[in-house]
Coordinates of C-alpha atoms and ligand atoms in Angstrom, one line a residue:
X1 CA 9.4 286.8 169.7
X2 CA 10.2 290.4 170.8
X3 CA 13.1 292.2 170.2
X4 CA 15.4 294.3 171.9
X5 CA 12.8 294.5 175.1
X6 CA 13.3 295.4 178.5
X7 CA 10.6 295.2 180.8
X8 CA 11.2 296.4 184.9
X9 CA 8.2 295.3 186.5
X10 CA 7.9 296.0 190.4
X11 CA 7.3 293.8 192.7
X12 CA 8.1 290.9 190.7
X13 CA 9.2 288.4 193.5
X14 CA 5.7 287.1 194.2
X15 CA 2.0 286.6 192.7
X16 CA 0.7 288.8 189.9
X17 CA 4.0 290.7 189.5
X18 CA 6.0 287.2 189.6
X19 CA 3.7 286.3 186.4
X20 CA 4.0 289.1 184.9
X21 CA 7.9 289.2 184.5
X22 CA 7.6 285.1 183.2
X23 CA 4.9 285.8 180.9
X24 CA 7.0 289.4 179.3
X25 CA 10.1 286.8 179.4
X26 CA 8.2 283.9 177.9
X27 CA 7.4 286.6 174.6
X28 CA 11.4 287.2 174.8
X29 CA 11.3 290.3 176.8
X30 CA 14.7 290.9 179.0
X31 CA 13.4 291.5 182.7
X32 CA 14.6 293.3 185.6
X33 CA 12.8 291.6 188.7
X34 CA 12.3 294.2 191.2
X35 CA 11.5 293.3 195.0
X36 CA 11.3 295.3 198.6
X37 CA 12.1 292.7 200.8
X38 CA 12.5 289.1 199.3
X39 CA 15.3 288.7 197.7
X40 CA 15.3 285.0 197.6
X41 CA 12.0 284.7 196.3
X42 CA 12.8 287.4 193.7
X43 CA 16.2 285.2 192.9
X44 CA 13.9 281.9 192.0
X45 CA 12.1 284.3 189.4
X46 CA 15.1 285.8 188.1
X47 CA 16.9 282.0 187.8
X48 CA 13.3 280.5 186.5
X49 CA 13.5 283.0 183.3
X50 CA 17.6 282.3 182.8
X51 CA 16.8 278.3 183.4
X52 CA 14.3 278.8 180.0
X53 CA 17.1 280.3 178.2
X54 CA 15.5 284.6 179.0
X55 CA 18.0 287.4 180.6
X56 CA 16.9 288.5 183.4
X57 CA 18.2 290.3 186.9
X58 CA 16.9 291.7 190.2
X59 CA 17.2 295.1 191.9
X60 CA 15.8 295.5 195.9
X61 CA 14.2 298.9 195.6
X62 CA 11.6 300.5 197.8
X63 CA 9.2 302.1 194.4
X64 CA 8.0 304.6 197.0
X65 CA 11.8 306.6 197.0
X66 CA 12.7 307.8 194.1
X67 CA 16.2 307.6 194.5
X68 CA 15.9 304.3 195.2
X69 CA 13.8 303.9 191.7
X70 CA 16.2 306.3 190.1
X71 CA 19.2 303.8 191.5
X72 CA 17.4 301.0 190.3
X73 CA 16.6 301.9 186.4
X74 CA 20.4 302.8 185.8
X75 CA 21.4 299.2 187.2
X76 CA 18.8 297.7 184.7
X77 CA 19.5 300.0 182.1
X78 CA 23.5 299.1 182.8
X79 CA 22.7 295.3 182.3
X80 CA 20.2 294.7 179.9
X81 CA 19.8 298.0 178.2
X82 CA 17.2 300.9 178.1
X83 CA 14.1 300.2 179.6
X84 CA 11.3 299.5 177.0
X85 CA 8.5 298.2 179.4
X86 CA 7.7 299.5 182.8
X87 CA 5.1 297.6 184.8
X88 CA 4.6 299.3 187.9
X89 CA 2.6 296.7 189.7
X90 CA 4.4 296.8 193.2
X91 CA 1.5 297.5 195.5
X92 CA 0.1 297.1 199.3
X93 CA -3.6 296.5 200.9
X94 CA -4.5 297.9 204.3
X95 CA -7.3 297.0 205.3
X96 CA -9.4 299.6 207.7
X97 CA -13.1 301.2 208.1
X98 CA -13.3 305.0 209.3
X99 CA -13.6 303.4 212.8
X100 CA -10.1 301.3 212.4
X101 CA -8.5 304.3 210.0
X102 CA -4.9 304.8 210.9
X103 CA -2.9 307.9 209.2
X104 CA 0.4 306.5 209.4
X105 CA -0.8 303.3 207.2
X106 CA -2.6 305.0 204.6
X107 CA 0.0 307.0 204.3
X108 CA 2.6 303.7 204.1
X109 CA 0.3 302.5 201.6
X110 CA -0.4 305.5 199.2
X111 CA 3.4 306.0 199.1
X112 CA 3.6 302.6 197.7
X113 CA 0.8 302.7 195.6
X114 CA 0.5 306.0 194.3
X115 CA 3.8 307.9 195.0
X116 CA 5.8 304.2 193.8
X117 CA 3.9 305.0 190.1
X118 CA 5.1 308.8 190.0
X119 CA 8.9 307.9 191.0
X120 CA 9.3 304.7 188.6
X121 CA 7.3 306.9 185.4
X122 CA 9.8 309.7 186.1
X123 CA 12.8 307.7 186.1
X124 CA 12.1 306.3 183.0
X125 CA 10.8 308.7 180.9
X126 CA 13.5 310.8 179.5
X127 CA 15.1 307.5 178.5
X128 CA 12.2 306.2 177.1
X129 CA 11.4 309.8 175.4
X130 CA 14.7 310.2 173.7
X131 CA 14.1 306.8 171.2
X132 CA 10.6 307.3 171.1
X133 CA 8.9 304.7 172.2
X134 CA 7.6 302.9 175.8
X135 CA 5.0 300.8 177.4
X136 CA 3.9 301.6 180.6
X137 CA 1.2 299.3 182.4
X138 CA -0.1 300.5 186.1
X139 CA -1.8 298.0 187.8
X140 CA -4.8 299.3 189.5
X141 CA -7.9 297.6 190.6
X142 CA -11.7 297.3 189.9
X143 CA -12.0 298.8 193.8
X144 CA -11.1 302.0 191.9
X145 CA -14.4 301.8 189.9
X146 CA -16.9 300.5 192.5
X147 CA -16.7 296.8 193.8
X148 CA -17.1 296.7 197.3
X149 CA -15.4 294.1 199.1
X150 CA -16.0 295.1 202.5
X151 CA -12.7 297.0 204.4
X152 CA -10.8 298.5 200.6
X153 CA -12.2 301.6 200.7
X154 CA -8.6 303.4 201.6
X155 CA -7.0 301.0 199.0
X156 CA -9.9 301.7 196.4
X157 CA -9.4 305.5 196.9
X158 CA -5.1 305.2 195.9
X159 CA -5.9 303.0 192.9
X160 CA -8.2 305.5 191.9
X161 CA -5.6 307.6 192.1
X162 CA -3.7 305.5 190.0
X163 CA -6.5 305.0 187.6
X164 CA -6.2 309.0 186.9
X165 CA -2.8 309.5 187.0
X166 CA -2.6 306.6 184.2
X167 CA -5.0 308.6 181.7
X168 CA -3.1 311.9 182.9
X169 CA 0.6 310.4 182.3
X170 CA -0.7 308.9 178.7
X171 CA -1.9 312.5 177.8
X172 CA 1.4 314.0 178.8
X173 CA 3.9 310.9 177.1
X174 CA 2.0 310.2 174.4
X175 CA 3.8 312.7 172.2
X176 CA 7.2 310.8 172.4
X177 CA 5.9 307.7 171.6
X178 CA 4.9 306.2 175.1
X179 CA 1.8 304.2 175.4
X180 CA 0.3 304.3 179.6
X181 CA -2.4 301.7 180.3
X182 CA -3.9 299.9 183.2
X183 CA -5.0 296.7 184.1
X184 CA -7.6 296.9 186.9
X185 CA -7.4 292.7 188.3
X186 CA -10.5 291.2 190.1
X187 CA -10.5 289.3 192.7
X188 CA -6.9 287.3 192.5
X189 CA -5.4 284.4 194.3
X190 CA -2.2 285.5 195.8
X191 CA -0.4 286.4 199.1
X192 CA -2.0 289.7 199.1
X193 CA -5.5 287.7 199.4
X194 CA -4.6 284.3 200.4
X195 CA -2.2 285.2 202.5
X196 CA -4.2 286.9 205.2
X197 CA -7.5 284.5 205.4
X198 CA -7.5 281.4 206.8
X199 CA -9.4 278.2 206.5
X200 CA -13.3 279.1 206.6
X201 CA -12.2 282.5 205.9
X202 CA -11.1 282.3 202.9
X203 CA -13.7 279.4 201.3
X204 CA -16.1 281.8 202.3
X205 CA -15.1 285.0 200.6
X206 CA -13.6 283.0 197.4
X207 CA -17.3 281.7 197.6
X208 CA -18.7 285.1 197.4
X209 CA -16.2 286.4 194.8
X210 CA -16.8 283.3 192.7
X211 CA -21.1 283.4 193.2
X212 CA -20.9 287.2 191.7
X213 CA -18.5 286.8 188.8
X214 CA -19.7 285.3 185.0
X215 CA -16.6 283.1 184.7
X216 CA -17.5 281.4 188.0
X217 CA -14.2 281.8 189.7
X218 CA -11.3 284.1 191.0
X219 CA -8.6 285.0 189.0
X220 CA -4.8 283.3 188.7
X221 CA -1.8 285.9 188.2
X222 CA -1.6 284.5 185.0
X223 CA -4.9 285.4 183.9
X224 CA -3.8 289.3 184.7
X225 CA 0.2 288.7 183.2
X226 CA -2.0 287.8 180.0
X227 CA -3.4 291.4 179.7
X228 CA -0.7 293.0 180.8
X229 CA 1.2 291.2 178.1
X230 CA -0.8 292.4 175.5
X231 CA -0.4 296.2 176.5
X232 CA 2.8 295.9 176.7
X233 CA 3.3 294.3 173.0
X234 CA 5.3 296.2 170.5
X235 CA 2.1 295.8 168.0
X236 CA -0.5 297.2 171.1
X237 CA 0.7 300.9 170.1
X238 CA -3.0 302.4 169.1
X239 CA -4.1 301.7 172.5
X240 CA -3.6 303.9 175.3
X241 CA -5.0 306.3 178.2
X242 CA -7.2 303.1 179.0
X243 CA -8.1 300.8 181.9
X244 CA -8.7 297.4 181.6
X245 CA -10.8 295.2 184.2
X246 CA -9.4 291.7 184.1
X247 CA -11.6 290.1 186.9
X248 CA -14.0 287.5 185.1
X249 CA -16.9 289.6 184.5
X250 CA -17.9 290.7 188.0
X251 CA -21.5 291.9 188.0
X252 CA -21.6 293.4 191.9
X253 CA -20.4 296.6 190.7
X254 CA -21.0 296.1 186.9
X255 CA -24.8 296.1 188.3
X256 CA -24.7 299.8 189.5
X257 CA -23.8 301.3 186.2
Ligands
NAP1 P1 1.4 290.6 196.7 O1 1.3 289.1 196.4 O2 1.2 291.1 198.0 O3 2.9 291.0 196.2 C1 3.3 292.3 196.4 C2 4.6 292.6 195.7 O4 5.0 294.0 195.8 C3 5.8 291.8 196.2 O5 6.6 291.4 195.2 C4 6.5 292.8 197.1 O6 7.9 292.6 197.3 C5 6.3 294.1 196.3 N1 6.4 295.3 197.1 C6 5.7 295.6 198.3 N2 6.2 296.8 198.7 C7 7.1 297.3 197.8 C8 7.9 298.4 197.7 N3 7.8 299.4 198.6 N4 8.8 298.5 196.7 C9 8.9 297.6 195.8 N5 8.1 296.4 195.8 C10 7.3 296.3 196.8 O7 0.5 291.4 195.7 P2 -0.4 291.0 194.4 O8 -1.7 290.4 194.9 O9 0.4 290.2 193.5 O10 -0.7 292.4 193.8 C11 0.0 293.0 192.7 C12 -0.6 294.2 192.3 O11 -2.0 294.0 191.8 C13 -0.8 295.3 193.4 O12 -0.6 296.6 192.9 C14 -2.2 295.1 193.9 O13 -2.7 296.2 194.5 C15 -2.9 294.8 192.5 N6 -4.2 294.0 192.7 C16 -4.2 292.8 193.3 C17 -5.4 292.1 193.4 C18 -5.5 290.7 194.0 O14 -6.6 290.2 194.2 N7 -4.4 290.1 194.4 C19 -6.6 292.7 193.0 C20 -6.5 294.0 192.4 C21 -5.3 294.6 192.3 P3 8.5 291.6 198.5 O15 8.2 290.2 198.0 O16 9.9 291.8 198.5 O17 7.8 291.9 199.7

């Protein structure tokens, strides 16, 4: 079991980041449950850890204004202690060609995505600095490095963003002890992708996902809340600057180098 850990993980009230925050409870980790909008959902998480004897809480912030991050790190850091862990996996897909592109959306979206990572690694640092020692785990995605599900490629570009500023940040906090990694997640069943297909829809592109990966099916949250686990591990402290695809071994993009 860990000791003395607190993870904040962003947007922890539903699918990858929900697992996430059980899975860093499960190894004994205390969790702040962040959330933008569902409170209730983010509650069931919060009471799920307690119910299996964890500490846990929940804080509504938006990731993408700092003071609201800012605001959000001193409540966790006022009930559960300094911030050990920092999962910044809070993120939004919209959807667009060049045809459809629409500035105000993108922009919604890389504030979330990109800005969201800046505000939460700031707010945490000097904490983290001063004893030493941190895990931070960004979650980007294998768009960032070339699979091409038809409609990403806004989304792709901000998690290749995210990709960067990952091997950037880990230069820059590696000195004081901070490890910065990220998980890149396939194709994964949530709200984010379930969510908005229906019916035929969906069997058809979980069909396509499934036809082009070696495992021979989409991913679970769990399946990415494992590897985020182990980057986040007090013994995972010789690995850093590096992004991990967790997607099943998808060969569409693996195929063009
Ligand atoms: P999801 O089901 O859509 O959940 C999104 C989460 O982010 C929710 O908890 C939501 O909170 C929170 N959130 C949204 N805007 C926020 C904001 N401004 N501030 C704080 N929290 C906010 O997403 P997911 O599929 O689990 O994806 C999690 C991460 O993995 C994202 O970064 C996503 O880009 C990445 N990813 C997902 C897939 C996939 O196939 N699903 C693949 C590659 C990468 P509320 O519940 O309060 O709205």
């Amino acid at each position: 079991m860990w000791t003395n850990q607190v993870a904040l993980v962003t947007g922890a009230s539903r699918g990858i980041g929900r697992a996430i925050a059980f899975s860093l409870a499960q190894r004994g980790a205390a969790v702040c449950v962040n959330f933008a909008e569902r409170a209730g959902a983010a509650e069931q998480v919060a009471s799920g850890i307690k119910a299996a004897g964890g500490h846990a809480m929940t804080a509504r912030a938006d990731v993408g204004d700092f003071a609201s991050v800012r605001a959000m790190v001193e409540q966790t850091e006022a009930h559960l202690g300094p911030v050990t862990i920092l999962v910044n996996n809070a993120g939004l897909l919209y959807q667009a060609t060049l045809e459809t592109f629409d500035q105000k959306q993108f922009d919604h979206m890389r504030r979330i995505n990109v800005d969201g990572i800046i505000h939460t690694t700031r707010a945490v640092k000097a904490s983290m600095g001063t004893r030493g020692y941190g895990r931070i785990i960004n979650l980007t995605s294998i768009a960032a490095i070339g699979a091409t599900l038809p409609g990403n490629a806004f989304y792709a570009a901000t998690k290749a963003e995210a990709a960067i500023l990952t091997r950037r940040f880990a230069m820059e906090l590696g000195p004081d002890g901070i490890t910065v990694n990220a998980v890149a997640p396939g194709f994964v069943r949530t709200d984010m992708t379930q969510g908005r297909l229906h019916g035929a829809e969906w069997h058809s592109i979980e069909r396509h996902v499934r036809e082009r990966t070696i495992a021979g099916r989409i991913g679970e949250p769990e399946d990415v809340a494992n590897a985020v686990a182990f980057l986040a591990a007090p013994e995972t402290g010789w690995v850093t600057a590096q992004m991990l695809a967790v997607d099943g071994g998808r060969m569409d993009y693996l195929a063009c180098g």
